[in-house]
Amino acid sequence: MRTAPPDRVVTADVACAETQLVSSLRPLIPARLDPAVATVLEETPVSTVRNQVIERFAVTDHPNGPGSVVITVHGEVDLLSGPLLHARLQEHIHEAGPDLVVDLTAVRHFGSSGLTTLMAAWNATVIAGVAFRVVARTRTVLHPLRITGVDRIVDVVPDLTTTS
């Protein structure tokens, strides 16, 4: 099983995500905004955005039995970090063997991008014939999963011992 170094995925995908985000936000800066604030927003370097995402988000992976992989997510899953998680999950889907487990117990914020990422991964695992489980026990993650019905589609368990 191939394990990619976290920096490779983070660096490549953050560059793409941050460029898209900064480009999409620039037209939204109101014309009546204080000129000093508008200048700061216009001149925010992409590297600043990258550093903020890397400080708030991390993904690690480790084997969980023969051919199985646990992807552990730390921090915030949002518009900027969602694509990073998506890339890491897609990378492991075809290599996971019997199952892929996403551990969200260390997640502090779980936005709509996280839901979209989980559903895309679930769909890819169904196509690949790989079991897909999510470990979640905090309200931060469980509430969005419940109100959107994702918990009725994806197998959500409270801890890693339940994934076997």
mmCIF file of C-alpha atoms in Angstrom:
data_model
loop_
_atom_site.group_PDB
_atom_site.id
_atom_site.type_symbol
_atom_site.label_atom_id
_atom_site.label_comp_id
_atom_site.label_asym_id
_atom_site.label_seq_id
_atom_site.Cartn_x
_atom_site.Cartn_y
_atom_site.Cartn_z
ATOM 1 C CA MET A 1 0.000 0.000 0.000
ATOM 2 C CA ARG A 2 1.386 3.387 -1.001
ATOM 3 C CA THR A 3 1.301 6.154 1.594
ATOM 4 C CA ALA A 4 1.759 9.684 0.287
ATOM 5 C CA PRO A 5 3.570 12.201 2.436
ATOM 6 C CA PRO A 6 0.992 14.698 3.764
ATOM 7 C CA ASP A 7 2.957 17.728 2.531
ATOM 8 C CA ARG A 8 2.785 16.641 -1.101
ATOM 9 C CA VAL A 9 -0.994 16.514 -1.176
ATOM 10 C CA VAL A 10 -1.467 19.593 0.992
ATOM 11 C CA THR A 11 0.888 21.789 -1.019
ATOM 12 C CA ALA A 12 -0.458 20.868 -4.450
ATOM 13 C CA ASP A 13 -4.121 21.054 -3.572
ATOM 14 C CA VAL A 14 -3.917 24.139 -1.369
ATOM 15 C CA ALA A 15 -2.276 26.086 -4.172
ATOM 16 C CA CYS A 16 -5.178 25.257 -6.479
ATOM 17 C CA ALA A 17 -7.920 25.761 -3.871
ATOM 18 C CA GLU A 18 -6.527 29.017 -2.552
ATOM 19 C CA THR A 19 -6.067 30.523 -6.003
ATOM 20 C CA GLN A 20 -9.659 29.681 -6.890
ATOM 21 C CA LEU A 21 -10.969 31.053 -3.592
ATOM 22 C CA VAL A 22 -9.020 34.316 -3.691
ATOM 23 C CA SER A 23 -10.017 34.846 -7.337
ATOM 24 C CA SER A 24 -13.678 34.201 -6.593
ATOM 25 C CA LEU A 25 -13.716 36.525 -3.562
ATOM 26 C CA ARG A 26 -12.098 39.563 -5.183
ATOM 27 C CA PRO A 27 -15.224 40.579 -7.180
ATOM 28 C CA LEU A 28 -17.267 40.390 -3.956
ATOM 29 C CA ILE A 29 -15.366 43.190 -2.226
ATOM 30 C CA PRO A 30 -17.995 45.939 -1.861
ATOM 31 C CA ALA A 31 -17.348 49.248 -3.604
ATOM 32 C CA ARG A 32 -18.287 51.158 -0.417
ATOM 33 C CA LEU A 33 -15.783 49.258 1.707
ATOM 34 C CA ASP A 34 -13.232 51.330 3.593
ATOM 35 C CA PRO A 35 -10.337 51.789 1.107
ATOM 36 C CA ALA A 36 -7.794 50.548 3.668
ATOM 37 C CA VAL A 37 -9.739 47.305 4.189
ATOM 38 C CA ALA A 38 -10.288 46.867 0.448
ATOM 39 C CA THR A 39 -6.545 47.251 -0.143
ATOM 40 C CA VAL A 40 -5.737 44.605 2.471
ATOM 41 C CA LEU A 41 -8.244 42.199 0.925
ATOM 42 C CA GLU A 42 -6.991 42.849 -2.599
ATOM 43 C CA GLU A 43 -3.351 42.412 -1.637
ATOM 44 C CA THR A 44 -3.610 39.344 0.599
ATOM 45 C CA PRO A 45 -0.931 37.006 -0.721
ATOM 46 C CA VAL A 46 -1.949 33.504 -1.628
ATOM 47 C CA SER A 47 0.805 32.181 0.653
ATOM 48 C CA THR A 48 -1.013 33.714 3.638
ATOM 49 C CA VAL A 49 -4.117 31.726 2.773
ATOM 50 C CA ARG A 50 -2.016 28.554 2.362
ATOM 51 C CA ASN A 51 -0.376 28.993 5.760
ATOM 52 C CA GLN A 52 -3.734 29.514 7.469
ATOM 53 C CA VAL A 53 -5.160 26.328 5.937
ATOM 54 C CA ILE A 54 -2.123 24.247 6.861
ATOM 55 C CA GLU A 55 -2.257 25.552 10.452
ATOM 56 C CA ARG A 56 -5.942 24.614 10.779
ATOM 57 C CA PHE A 57 -5.987 21.238 9.034
ATOM 58 C CA ALA A 58 -4.035 17.993 8.891
ATOM 59 C CA VAL A 59 -4.641 14.537 7.478
ATOM 60 C CA THR A 60 -2.750 11.401 8.441
ATOM 61 C CA ASP A 61 -3.208 7.819 7.358
ATOM 62 C CA HIS A 62 -2.254 4.443 8.759
ATOM 63 C CA PRO A 63 -3.049 0.777 8.074
ATOM 64 C CA ASN A 64 -5.970 -0.811 9.911
ATOM 65 C CA GLY A 65 -5.499 -4.492 9.283
ATOM 66 C CA PRO A 66 -4.771 -6.229 5.988
ATOM 67 C CA GLY A 67 -5.425 -3.813 3.137
ATOM 68 C CA SER A 68 -7.514 -1.386 5.203
ATOM 69 C CA VAL A 69 -6.638 2.258 5.762
ATOM 70 C CA VAL A 70 -7.678 4.794 8.412
ATOM 71 C CA ILE A 71 -7.571 8.434 7.328
ATOM 72 C CA THR A 72 -7.502 10.658 10.431
ATOM 73 C CA VAL A 73 -8.565 14.278 10.006
ATOM 74 C CA HIS A 74 -7.539 17.023 12.452
ATOM 75 C CA GLY A 75 -8.805 20.590 12.632
ATOM 76 C CA GLU A 76 -11.296 22.271 10.332
ATOM 77 C CA VAL A 77 -12.915 20.842 7.209
ATOM 78 C CA ASP A 78 -14.154 23.820 5.217
ATOM 79 C CA LEU A 79 -14.042 25.414 1.773
ATOM 80 C CA LEU A 80 -10.243 25.527 1.714
ATOM 81 C CA SER A 81 -9.398 22.232 3.378
ATOM 82 C CA GLY A 82 -12.209 20.169 1.802
ATOM 83 C CA PRO A 83 -10.326 19.730 -1.501
ATOM 84 C CA LEU A 84 -7.270 18.521 0.428
ATOM 85 C CA LEU A 85 -9.312 15.868 2.198
ATOM 86 C CA HIS A 86 -10.980 14.931 -1.093
ATOM 87 C CA ALA A 87 -7.589 14.400 -2.753
ATOM 88 C CA ARG A 88 -6.326 12.237 0.099
ATOM 89 C CA LEU A 89 -9.485 10.091 0.159
ATOM 90 C CA GLN A 90 -9.478 9.599 -3.612
ATOM 91 C CA GLU A 91 -5.828 8.593 -3.448
ATOM 92 C CA HIS A 92 -6.603 5.784 -1.012
ATOM 93 C CA ILE A 93 -9.912 4.467 -2.356
ATOM 94 C CA HIS A 94 -8.405 2.085 -4.884
ATOM 95 C CA GLU A 95 -5.573 1.079 -2.556
ATOM 96 C CA ALA A 96 -7.670 0.557 0.568
ATOM 97 C CA GLY A 97 -8.508 -3.084 0.019
ATOM 98 C CA PRO A 98 -11.519 -4.213 1.992
ATOM 99 C CA ASP A 99 -12.310 -0.885 3.644
ATOM 100 C CA LEU A 100 -11.539 2.779 4.089
ATOM 101 C CA VAL A 101 -12.186 4.461 7.443
ATOM 102 C CA VAL A 102 -12.328 8.235 7.900
ATOM 103 C CA ASP A 103 -11.731 9.247 11.518
ATOM 104 C CA LEU A 104 -13.304 12.655 12.198
ATOM 105 C CA THR A 105 -13.028 12.572 15.996
ATOM 106 C CA ALA A 106 -10.379 15.351 16.004
ATOM 107 C CA VAL A 107 -12.361 17.696 13.730
ATOM 108 C CA ARG A 108 -13.254 21.093 15.262
ATOM 109 C CA HIS A 109 -15.348 22.423 12.352
ATOM 110 C CA PHE A 110 -17.203 20.425 9.707
ATOM 111 C CA GLY A 111 -18.739 22.503 6.930
ATOM 112 C CA SER A 112 -20.681 21.705 3.790
ATOM 113 C CA SER A 113 -17.435 21.040 1.945
ATOM 114 C CA GLY A 114 -16.816 18.171 4.364
ATOM 115 C CA LEU A 115 -20.249 16.712 3.628
ATOM 116 C CA THR A 116 -19.637 16.979 -0.107
ATOM 117 C CA THR A 117 -16.227 15.356 0.273
ATOM 118 C CA LEU A 118 -17.615 12.439 2.303
ATOM 119 C CA MET A 119 -20.414 11.805 -0.191
ATOM 120 C CA ALA A 120 -17.985 11.893 -3.134
ATOM 121 C CA ALA A 121 -15.723 9.419 -1.332
ATOM 122 C CA TRP A 122 -18.675 7.188 -0.420
ATOM 123 C CA ASN A 123 -19.788 7.162 -4.060
ATOM 124 C CA ALA A 124 -16.276 6.275 -5.263
ATOM 125 C CA THR A 125 -15.996 3.455 -2.701
ATOM 126 C CA VAL A 126 -19.328 2.003 -3.804
ATOM 127 C CA ILE A 127 -18.083 1.947 -7.400
ATOM 128 C CA ALA A 128 -14.726 0.437 -6.322
ATOM 129 C CA GLY A 129 -16.374 -2.156 -4.064
ATOM 130 C CA VAL A 130 -14.654 -0.822 -0.944
ATOM 131 C CA ALA A 131 -16.468 -0.508 2.400
ATOM 132 C CA PHE A 132 -16.558 3.079 3.694
ATOM 133 C CA ARG A 133 -16.964 4.048 7.344
ATOM 134 C CA VAL A 134 -16.823 7.336 9.196
ATOM 135 C CA VAL A 135 -15.797 7.578 12.849
ATOM 136 C CA ALA A 136 -17.562 10.509 14.512
ATOM 137 C CA ARG A 137 -18.747 11.200 18.017
ATOM 138 C CA THR A 138 -18.799 14.977 18.442
ATOM 139 C CA ARG A 139 -21.794 17.205 17.796
ATOM 140 C CA THR A 140 -19.601 19.281 15.475
ATOM 141 C CA VAL A 141 -19.533 16.406 12.986
ATOM 142 C CA LEU A 142 -22.616 14.366 13.902
ATOM 143 C CA HIS A 143 -25.092 17.247 13.661
ATOM 144 C CA PRO A 144 -24.359 18.064 9.979
ATOM 145 C CA LEU A 145 -24.343 14.334 9.147
ATOM 146 C CA ARG A 146 -27.751 13.875 10.799
ATOM 147 C CA ILE A 147 -29.589 16.938 9.518
ATOM 148 C CA THR A 148 -28.530 16.216 5.932
ATOM 149 C CA GLY A 149 -29.273 12.488 6.146
ATOM 150 C CA VAL A 150 -25.704 11.505 5.310
ATOM 151 C CA ASP A 151 -25.680 9.296 8.422
ATOM 152 C CA ARG A 152 -28.426 7.183 6.813
ATOM 153 C CA ILE A 153 -26.287 6.590 3.728
ATOM 154 C CA VAL A 154 -22.748 6.369 5.114
ATOM 155 C CA ASP A 155 -21.866 3.961 7.921
ATOM 156 C CA VAL A 156 -21.111 6.249 10.906
ATOM 157 C CA VAL A 157 -19.602 4.640 14.021
ATOM 158 C CA PRO A 158 -18.510 6.132 17.380
ATOM 159 C CA ASP A 159 -14.964 4.739 17.549
ATOM 160 C CA LEU A 160 -12.289 2.829 15.650
ATOM 161 C CA THR A 161 -12.988 -0.429 17.495
ATOM 162 C CA THR A 162 -16.441 -0.489 15.879
ATOM 163 C CA THR A 163 -14.951 -0.351 12.372
ATOM 164 C CA SER A 164 -13.643 -3.921 12.355
#
